[in-house]
Every structure is written in structure tokens, then in C-alpha cells.
Amino acid sequence: MTDNPSTTYAAAGVDIEAGDRAVELMKTWVGKATRPEVLGGIGGFAGLFDVSAFTRYTRPLLATSTDGVGTKVAIAQRMDKHDTIGRDLVGMVVDDLVVCGAEPLFMTDYIATGKVVPERIASIVKGIAEGCVLAGCALVGGETAEHPGLLDPDEYDVAGAGTGVVEADRLLGAERVREGDAVVAMAASGLHSNGYSLVRHVFFAGAGWELDRDVPEFGRTLGEELLEPTRIYSLACLDLARRTEVHAFSHVTGGGLAANLARVLPGHLDARLDRSTWTPGAVFSLVGELGKVAQPELEKTLNMGVGMVAVVAADAVDAALAVLAERGVPAWVLGRVEAGTGQAVLEGSHGR
């Protein structure tokens, strides 16, 4: 009778040692994404955050948000470049938090992969940590899960959750918006992390382009354009709310500019937005032209070059634009708030 070797977890496709190695490699980056309130370090079962500073608040409200980056991870995997996708993850989470005026405090992440390659996992976490530094929040923990048979060895997905805090009487939103307010747009860095199923269909399935194709309109390759990290607005928005009269923010993600702005409008007001105030980047026009995608479909799928919107008091416009300029965020007056039915309406045509 032949002896059969004992079955192991590694034989089933899960390499615990590789996971331990990934943790060692990411420690340096996680250590950079911290705040004074963080207790302990990487390796615990839970992240600890000292909230005793909340005593300075009269009525602190906690805000929480969770998100992923969708099929943009497919671009990172095809390019074998994994150190920026984490910044996209952070942007999607913290910039939802800041919409209500909350300061992002800390994040946790979750990475699921078919096979743990320590260097790849560490590269993803490097991007998350760098994003947290840009957002002013801490990365207090995370989880890496190996799912052989469910995901291919080179496949992975990322998700994250964040927590922030805002003083109750500083909470931003629709109840603060007034007729006559100005709508200030903040430029996107590119596609950010929404609409990639459409974008991939147009460029790959439709046009047959490759990621290493040089695109004159971009001044770089298609892959470099598609992997451009999401701009993180949280620190600029918090500064704007401290120094000017901000009534609401809107993070432009899935659903587009108009639908997301309508979420922070009261039912008796509209926002009238003027397309002629900006020209969307070349990637947006190319998606439309190559894929024969109609403008309404583009505008409800992609950010069209506007990643965040601030609704500010009419007499705060100049100050708001000055603060954003200091922060290095291109911004302009996009429109005005007037009587209506709670809609954001795009009018006119884009400049060329």
C-alpha cells in the first residue's frame, strides 16, 4: 500500500508564509500613513485609534464610507503596475467622507487575490498608504485574503472603509444650500475610478487598442492615461470649509456630475451648470468618438473632468478660488443655484 502525502493548506493553494512576507514588506509604507491618535502597529487583530481628542467637540458626529475601484484594477493587472491603484481606493473613500464636512481619520483595506505575491501586495498597500498621507488620514489595518479557484493567480480586487468626524453644527449638506449660491468645480485628474467598464469596452473590444499604444492626444500611452490616479480632494475641501462659507460638497463618481450634485440640493432649488466654462480632457472626447457614445451617456457615466464640486455663498467665490489655487487644485465657477425642483441641469456646449 502506497502512503499518500498529507494534504496541506499550501497544497490547496493558500500560502501563509507568502502572506507573512507581504506583511513584512508593507510595514514601511503603513508606518508612513499614521496620525498621533493611532495606537499600536501593524499585525494586531484590530486597529486602535485614540478618540480622547473628541472632547474638544461639542457634538462629534462620526461619518463612515466604503468603496472599491471597480474594473480599473484590470488595467493595473494588465500593465503589471500596482503602486497607484491604492490611491484610487483612498480617493473613493475619503472624498465621500469630506462631502458632509467630515475630517477623514482612518482607513482599513481589504485585498482579495488568487495568489499572494508578496511584492505585488506590498505595492498595492504602498499606494493605499500614499493616498492616506495625501488625505491626512491613517491606515490602521487591513486584510489580505488568498482565494485560489475563485480568482486567477494574477487577479485581485481591493476595497476599503474609512471613518471621519465632523462637529454637528458644521455638517454640510442640502439644508445649507441657498438660492444664489455659486457652484465651484474642481478639476479631475482624469477618469478617476468610474466608468471603466465602458472605457475598456470602447478602447479594447471596440477600437482594438493596446495599452502600450502612444496616443498623441494624451501625450503618453493609453495605459498611462487609464491608470492616472484619482485626485484626492479631502485636505483642500477641509481647508475650503474652514476658510470660506461652504454650504455643500458633491463628489463626482458613478452617475456623473448632474446626478451627484442633485444629491446635495434641496427639493426647491436647482443648480444650473454651464458646459462652456470648461473643456473635458481628451480621454472623454475619445471615448465618445471611438465608441459612438452619446453625450448624455458620457455625462451619466464619466466625471467629464469635474471630480468634486463645492456649493459656496455667492460672496465667497473669490476666496474659495484662491484657497483652491493655494492647494494646487484647478477650479472655476461652474454655475449658480436658483429656484427649481432639486435638479442639476447642464446647459450649453463645451469649449474647444
CSV table of C-alpha atoms in Angstrom, one decimal:
chain,number,residue,atom,x,y,z
A,1,MET,CA,0.0,0.0,0.0
A,2,THR,CA,1.4,3.4,-1.0
A,3,ASP,CA,1.5,6.1,1.6
A,4,ASN,CA,-0.2,9.3,0.4
A,5,PRO,CA,1.4,12.6,1.4
A,6,SER,CA,-0.7,14.6,3.9
A,7,THR,CA,-2.7,17.5,2.4
A,8,THR,CA,-1.7,21.0,3.4
A,9,TYR,CA,-3.2,24.4,3.1
A,10,ALA,CA,-0.3,25.4,0.7
A,11,ALA,CA,-1.2,22.4,-1.5
A,12,ALA,CA,-4.7,23.7,-1.7
A,13,GLY,CA,-3.4,27.0,-2.9
A,14,VAL,CA,-3.1,29.2,0.2
A,15,ASP,CA,0.5,30.2,1.1
A,16,ILE,CA,0.5,31.5,4.7
A,17,GLU,CA,4.3,32.2,4.5
A,18,ALA,CA,3.8,34.4,1.4
A,19,GLY,CA,1.2,36.4,3.4
A,20,ASP,CA,3.6,36.9,6.2
A,21,ARG,CA,6.2,38.1,3.8
A,22,ALA,CA,3.8,40.6,2.3
A,23,VAL,CA,3.1,42.0,5.7
A,24,GLU,CA,6.8,42.5,6.3
A,25,LEU,CA,7.2,44.2,3.0
A,26,MET,CA,4.3,46.6,3.6
A,27,LYS,CA,5.3,47.7,7.1
A,28,THR,CA,7.4,50.6,6.0
A,29,TRP,CA,4.6,52.1,3.9
A,30,VAL,CA,1.9,51.6,6.5
A,31,GLY,CA,4.2,53.3,9.1
A,32,LYS,CA,4.1,56.5,6.9
A,33,ALA,CA,0.3,56.6,6.9
A,34,THR,CA,-0.3,57.4,10.5
A,35,ARG,CA,-1.7,60.1,12.9
A,36,PRO,CA,-0.8,60.9,16.5
A,37,GLU,CA,-4.1,59.2,17.6
A,38,VAL,CA,-3.1,55.8,16.3
A,39,LEU,CA,-2.1,53.2,18.9
A,40,GLY,CA,0.0,50.1,18.2
A,41,GLY,CA,1.2,49.0,14.8
A,42,ILE,CA,0.6,46.6,12.0
A,43,GLY,CA,0.0,43.0,13.0
A,44,GLY,CA,-2.8,43.3,15.6
A,45,PHE,CA,-6.3,41.9,15.2
A,46,ALA,CA,-7.8,45.4,15.2
A,47,GLY,CA,-6.6,48.9,14.6
A,48,LEU,CA,-6.7,51.3,17.6
A,49,PHE,CA,-7.5,55.0,17.4
A,50,ASP,CA,-7.5,57.3,20.5
A,51,VAL,CA,-10.7,59.3,20.4
A,52,SER,CA,-10.0,61.3,23.5
A,53,ALA,CA,-9.4,64.4,21.3
A,54,PHE,CA,-13.1,64.3,20.6
A,55,THR,CA,-13.6,66.0,23.9
A,56,ARG,CA,-12.9,69.3,22.2
A,57,TYR,CA,-16.1,68.7,20.1
A,58,THR,CA,-19.5,69.8,21.4
A,59,ARG,CA,-21.3,67.1,19.5
A,60,PRO,CA,-19.0,65.0,17.3
A,61,LEU,CA,-20.6,63.0,14.5
A,62,LEU,CA,-18.8,60.0,13.1
A,63,ALA,CA,-19.1,59.5,9.3
A,64,THR,CA,-18.2,56.3,7.5
A,65,SER,CA,-17.8,55.2,3.9
A,66,THR,CA,-16.7,52.2,2.0
A,67,ASP,CA,-15.9,51.7,-1.7
A,68,GLY,CA,-13.6,50.0,-4.2
A,69,VAL,CA,-12.1,51.0,-7.5
A,70,GLY,CA,-14.2,48.8,-9.9
A,71,THR,CA,-12.7,47.4,-13.0
A,72,LYS,CA,-9.8,49.9,-13.1
A,73,VAL,CA,-7.9,47.1,-11.3
A,74,ALA,CA,-8.0,45.2,-14.6
A,75,ILE,CA,-5.8,47.9,-16.1
A,76,ALA,CA,-3.3,47.7,-13.3
A,77,GLN,CA,-3.2,43.9,-13.7
A,78,ARG,CA,-2.7,44.1,-17.5
A,79,MET,CA,0.1,46.6,-17.1
A,80,ASP,CA,1.6,44.8,-14.1
A,81,LYS,CA,1.7,48.2,-12.3
A,82,HIS,CA,0.2,48.1,-8.9
A,83,ASP,CA,1.5,51.0,-6.9
A,84,THR,CA,-1.2,53.6,-7.8
A,85,ILE,CA,-4.4,51.7,-7.6
A,86,GLY,CA,-4.4,52.2,-3.8
A,87,ARG,CA,-4.5,56.0,-4.3
A,88,ASP,CA,-7.7,55.4,-6.3
A,89,LEU,CA,-9.2,53.4,-3.4
A,90,VAL,CA,-8.4,56.1,-0.8
A,91,GLY,CA,-9.8,58.9,-3.1
A,92,MET,CA,-13.1,57.0,-3.5
A,93,VAL,CA,-13.5,56.6,0.3
A,94,VAL,CA,-12.2,59.8,1.9
A,95,ASP,CA,-13.7,62.1,-0.6
A,96,ASP,CA,-17.1,60.7,0.1
A,97,LEU,CA,-16.5,61.4,3.8
A,98,VAL,CA,-15.5,65.0,3.2
A,99,VAL,CA,-18.7,65.8,1.4
A,100,CYS,CA,-20.5,66.2,4.7
A,101,GLY,CA,-17.6,68.2,6.1
A,102,ALA,CA,-16.0,65.2,8.0
A,103,GLU,CA,-12.3,65.1,8.5
A,104,PRO,CA,-11.1,61.6,7.4
A,105,LEU,CA,-9.4,59.9,10.4
A,106,PHE,CA,-8.5,56.4,9.5
A,107,MET,CA,-9.0,53.7,6.9
A,108,THR,CA,-8.8,49.9,6.6
A,109,ASP,CA,-8.3,47.9,3.4
A,110,TYR,CA,-9.2,44.5,2.0
A,111,ILE,CA,-7.3,42.8,-0.8
A,112,ALA,CA,-8.6,39.6,-2.3
A,113,THR,CA,-6.3,37.7,-4.7
A,114,GLY,CA,-5.9,34.4,-6.4
A,115,LYS,CA,-2.3,34.1,-5.2
A,116,VAL,CA,-0.4,36.2,-2.7
A,117,VAL,CA,2.7,37.6,-4.4
A,118,PRO,CA,4.3,39.5,-1.5
A,119,GLU,CA,5.9,42.2,-3.7
A,120,ARG,CA,2.6,42.8,-5.5
A,121,ILE,CA,0.6,43.1,-2.3
A,122,ALA,CA,3.2,45.4,-0.8
A,123,SER,CA,3.0,47.6,-3.9
A,124,ILE,CA,-0.8,47.9,-3.6
A,125,VAL,CA,-0.5,48.8,0.1
A,126,LYS,CA,2.2,51.3,-0.8
A,127,GLY,CA,-0.4,53.1,-3.0
A,128,ILE,CA,-3.0,53.0,-0.2
A,129,ALA,CA,-0.6,54.4,2.3
A,130,GLU,CA,0.5,57.2,0.0
A,131,GLY,CA,-3.2,58.0,-0.6
A,132,CYS,CA,-3.8,58.2,3.1
A,133,VAL,CA,-0.9,60.6,3.5
A,134,LEU,CA,-2.4,62.8,0.8
A,135,ALA,CA,-5.8,62.6,2.6
A,136,GLY,CA,-4.4,63.3,6.0
A,137,CYS,CA,-5.8,60.1,7.5
A,138,ALA,CA,-4.2,56.9,9.0
A,139,LEU,CA,-4.1,53.4,7.6
A,140,VAL,CA,-4.8,51.4,10.8
A,141,GLY,CA,-5.2,47.9,9.4
A,142,GLY,CA,-6.3,45.6,6.6
A,143,GLU,CA,-6.7,42.1,5.4
A,144,THR,CA,-5.2,40.2,2.5
A,145,ALA,CA,-7.1,37.1,1.5
A,146,GLU,CA,-5.9,34.4,-0.9
A,147,HIS,CA,-8.8,32.8,-2.9
A,148,PRO,CA,-7.4,30.1,-5.2
A,149,GLY,CA,-10.0,28.7,-7.5
A,150,LEU,CA,-12.2,31.8,-7.1
A,151,LEU,CA,-9.7,34.3,-8.6
A,152,ASP,CA,-6.9,33.5,-11.1
A,153,PRO,CA,-3.3,33.8,-9.6
A,154,ASP,CA,-2.7,37.3,-11.1
A,155,GLU,CA,-6.2,38.6,-10.3
A,156,TYR,CA,-7.1,40.7,-7.3
A,157,ASP,CA,-9.7,43.2,-6.1
A,158,VAL,CA,-9.4,46.0,-3.5
A,159,ALA,CA,-11.9,47.6,-1.2
A,160,GLY,CA,-11.6,49.9,1.8
A,161,ALA,CA,-13.6,51.6,4.5
A,162,GLY,CA,-12.9,54.9,6.2
A,163,THR,CA,-14.1,56.8,9.3
A,164,GLY,CA,-14.2,60.6,9.8
A,165,VAL,CA,-15.6,63.1,12.3
A,166,VAL,CA,-17.5,66.4,12.0
A,167,GLU,CA,-18.9,68.8,14.5
A,168,ALA,CA,-22.7,68.6,14.3
A,169,ASP,CA,-23.2,72.3,13.7
A,170,ARG,CA,-20.6,72.2,10.9
A,171,LEU,CA,-22.4,69.4,9.0
A,172,LEU,CA,-22.7,70.3,5.3
A,173,GLY,CA,-25.5,69.3,3.0
A,174,ALA,CA,-28.7,70.3,1.2
A,175,GLU,CA,-30.2,72.1,4.2
A,176,ARG,CA,-27.5,74.7,4.0
A,177,VAL,CA,-27.8,75.4,0.2
A,178,ARG,CA,-29.4,78.8,-0.6
A,179,GLU,CA,-30.7,80.4,-3.8
A,180,GLY,CA,-27.9,82.5,-5.3
A,181,ASP,CA,-25.1,80.2,-4.2
A,182,ALA,CA,-22.3,79.6,-6.6
A,183,VAL,CA,-21.3,76.2,-7.8
A,184,VAL,CA,-17.5,75.8,-8.0
A,185,ALA,CA,-15.9,72.9,-9.9
A,186,MET,CA,-12.7,71.2,-9.0
A,187,ALA,CA,-10.8,69.6,-11.9
A,188,ALA,CA,-10.5,65.8,-12.1
A,189,SER,CA,-7.0,64.3,-12.8
A,190,GLY,CA,-8.6,62.1,-15.4
A,191,LEU,CA,-11.2,59.3,-15.4
A,192,HIS,CA,-10.7,58.7,-11.7
A,193,SER,CA,-12.2,55.3,-10.9
A,194,ASN,CA,-15.6,55.2,-12.5
A,195,GLY,CA,-16.9,54.1,-15.9
A,196,TYR,CA,-14.1,51.7,-16.7
A,197,SER,CA,-16.4,49.0,-17.9
A,198,LEU,CA,-17.5,51.4,-20.7
A,199,VAL,CA,-14.0,52.8,-21.3
A,200,ARG,CA,-12.4,49.3,-21.5
A,201,HIS,CA,-15.2,48.2,-23.9
A,202,VAL,CA,-14.6,51.2,-26.2
A,203,PHE,CA,-10.8,51.1,-26.3
A,204,PHE,CA,-10.2,47.3,-26.2
A,205,ALA,CA,-13.3,45.5,-27.6
A,206,GLY,CA,-14.4,48.2,-29.9
A,207,ALA,CA,-11.2,50.0,-31.2
A,208,GLY,CA,-8.8,47.1,-30.6
A,209,TRP,CA,-6.2,49.4,-29.0
A,210,GLU,CA,-3.4,48.1,-26.8
A,211,LEU,CA,-2.3,49.6,-23.5
A,212,ASP,CA,1.2,50.5,-24.9
A,213,ARG,CA,-0.3,52.5,-27.8
A,214,ASP,CA,1.1,56.0,-27.9
A,215,VAL,CA,-1.8,58.4,-28.1
A,216,PRO,CA,-0.9,62.0,-29.2
A,217,GLU,CA,-4.0,63.5,-27.6
A,218,PHE,CA,-2.8,62.2,-24.3
A,219,GLY,CA,0.9,62.8,-24.7
A,220,ARG,CA,1.5,59.4,-23.3
A,221,THR,CA,0.4,55.8,-23.8
A,222,LEU,CA,-3.2,54.6,-23.4
A,223,GLY,CA,-2.3,52.6,-20.3
A,224,GLU,CA,-0.6,55.5,-18.6
A,225,GLU,CA,-3.7,57.7,-19.2
A,226,LEU,CA,-6.1,55.0,-17.9
A,227,LEU,CA,-4.0,54.3,-14.8
A,228,GLU,CA,-3.7,58.0,-13.8
A,229,PRO,CA,-4.5,58.1,-10.1
A,230,THR,CA,-7.7,59.7,-8.7
A,231,ARG,CA,-7.2,63.2,-7.4
A,232,ILE,CA,-7.7,63.3,-3.6
A,233,TYR,CA,-9.6,66.4,-2.5
A,234,SER,CA,-10.1,65.9,1.2
A,235,LEU,CA,-7.5,68.3,2.6
A,236,ALA,CA,-8.4,71.0,0.1
A,237,CYS,CA,-12.1,70.7,0.9
A,238,LEU,CA,-11.5,70.8,4.6
A,239,ASP,CA,-9.4,73.9,4.2
A,240,LEU,CA,-12.1,75.4,2.0
A,241,ALA,CA,-14.8,74.8,4.6
A,242,ARG,CA,-12.6,76.3,7.4
A,243,ARG,CA,-11.7,79.5,5.5
A,244,THR,CA,-14.8,80.2,3.4
A,245,GLU,CA,-18.6,79.8,3.5
A,246,VAL,CA,-19.2,76.3,2.0
A,247,HIS,CA,-22.7,75.0,2.1
A,248,ALA,CA,-22.2,71.6,0.4
A,249,PHE,CA,-19.8,69.4,-1.5
A,250,SER,CA,-20.5,66.8,-4.1
A,251,HIS,CA,-18.1,64.0,-5.0
A,252,VAL,CA,-18.5,63.2,-8.7
A,253,THR,CA,-18.4,59.5,-9.1
A,254,GLY,CA,-20.7,56.9,-10.6
A,255,GLY,CA,-23.7,58.7,-12.1
A,256,GLY,CA,-21.9,61.7,-13.3
A,257,LEU,CA,-21.8,65.4,-12.4
A,258,ALA,CA,-25.5,66.3,-12.5
A,259,ALA,CA,-26.8,63.2,-10.6
A,260,ASN,CA,-24.3,63.5,-7.8
A,261,LEU,CA,-24.8,67.3,-7.4
A,262,ALA,CA,-28.6,66.8,-7.2
A,263,ARG,CA,-28.0,64.6,-4.1
A,264,VAL,CA,-27.0,67.7,-2.2
A,265,LEU,CA,-29.7,70.1,-3.4
A,266,PRO,CA,-32.9,70.8,-1.5
A,267,GLY,CA,-36.1,70.0,-3.3
A,268,HIS,CA,-37.0,73.6,-4.1
A,269,LEU,CA,-33.7,74.6,-5.8
A,270,ASP,CA,-31.8,73.7,-9.0
A,271,ALA,CA,-28.2,74.1,-10.0
A,272,ARG,CA,-27.7,75.5,-13.5
A,273,LEU,CA,-24.4,74.4,-14.8
A,274,ASP,CA,-22.7,75.9,-17.9
A,275,ARG,CA,-20.7,73.4,-20.1
A,276,SER,CA,-18.9,76.3,-21.8
A,277,THR,CA,-16.9,77.0,-18.6
A,278,TRP,CA,-14.6,74.1,-19.2
A,279,THR,CA,-13.3,71.7,-21.8
A,280,PRO,CA,-13.2,68.0,-20.8
A,281,GLY,CA,-9.9,66.2,-21.3
A,282,ALA,CA,-9.1,64.3,-24.4
A,283,VAL,CA,-9.9,60.9,-22.9
A,284,PHE,CA,-13.5,61.8,-22.6
A,285,SER,CA,-13.9,63.0,-26.2
A,286,LEU,CA,-12.1,60.0,-27.5
A,287,VAL,CA,-14.4,57.6,-25.6
A,288,GLY,CA,-17.3,59.4,-27.2
A,289,GLU,CA,-15.9,59.4,-30.7
A,290,LEU,CA,-14.4,55.9,-30.8
A,291,GLY,CA,-17.3,54.3,-29.1
A,292,LYS,CA,-20.0,56.5,-30.7
A,293,VAL,CA,-21.2,57.2,-27.2
A,294,ALA,CA,-23.8,59.9,-27.0
A,295,GLN,CA,-23.2,62.9,-24.8
A,296,PRO,CA,-26.0,62.1,-22.2
A,297,GLU,CA,-24.5,58.6,-21.8
A,298,LEU,CA,-21.0,60.0,-21.3
A,299,GLU,CA,-22.2,62.6,-18.8
A,300,LYS,CA,-24.0,60.0,-16.6
A,301,THR,CA,-21.1,57.5,-16.7
A,302,LEU,CA,-17.9,59.6,-16.5
A,303,ASN,CA,-16.9,62.7,-14.5
A,304,MET,CA,-16.2,64.6,-17.7
A,305,GLY,CA,-13.3,66.4,-16.0
A,306,VAL,CA,-15.0,67.5,-12.8
A,307,GLY,CA,-14.1,65.4,-9.8
A,308,MET,CA,-15.5,67.5,-6.9
A,309,VAL,CA,-18.0,70.4,-6.6
A,310,ALA,CA,-18.4,72.9,-3.8
A,311,VAL,CA,-21.6,75.0,-3.4
A,312,VAL,CA,-20.5,78.2,-1.7
A,313,ALA,CA,-22.1,81.5,-0.8
A,314,ALA,CA,-22.1,84.0,-3.7
A,315,ASP,CA,-19.8,86.4,-1.9
A,316,ALA,CA,-17.3,83.6,-1.0
A,317,VAL,CA,-16.4,82.7,-4.6
A,318,ASP,CA,-13.2,84.7,-4.9
A,319,ALA,CA,-11.9,83.4,-1.6
A,320,ALA,CA,-12.8,79.8,-2.5
A,321,LEU,CA,-11.0,80.0,-5.8
A,322,ALA,CA,-8.0,81.5,-4.0
A,323,VAL,CA,-7.9,78.7,-1.4
A,324,LEU,CA,-8.1,76.0,-4.1
A,325,ALA,CA,-5.3,77.7,-6.1
A,326,GLU,CA,-3.1,77.6,-3.0
A,327,ARG,CA,-3.9,73.9,-2.7
A,328,GLY,CA,-2.9,73.3,-6.4
A,329,VAL,CA,-6.5,72.3,-7.4
A,330,PRO,CA,-7.6,73.8,-10.7
A,331,ALA,CA,-11.1,75.3,-10.1
A,332,TRP,CA,-13.7,77.6,-11.7
A,333,VAL,CA,-17.2,78.8,-11.3
A,334,LEU,CA,-19.4,76.2,-13.0
A,335,GLY,CA,-22.9,77.6,-12.3
A,336,ARG,CA,-25.4,79.0,-9.9
A,337,VAL,CA,-28.2,77.8,-7.6
A,338,GLU,CA,-31.7,79.1,-8.4
A,339,ALA,CA,-35.4,78.2,-7.7
A,340,GLY,CA,-36.4,74.8,-9.1
A,341,THR,CA,-37.2,71.3,-8.2
A,342,GLY,CA,-34.0,69.8,-6.8
A,343,GLN,CA,-32.2,69.1,-10.2
A,344,ALA,CA,-28.8,69.8,-11.5
A,345,VAL,CA,-29.1,70.9,-15.1
A,346,LEU,CA,-26.2,71.1,-17.7
A,347,GLU,CA,-26.6,73.7,-20.3
A,348,GLY,CA,-24.7,75.0,-23.4
A,349,SER,CA,-21.7,73.3,-25.1
A,350,HIS,CA,-18.2,72.6,-24.0
A,351,GLY,CA,-15.4,74.9,-25.2
A,352,ARG,CA,-12.8,73.6,-27.6
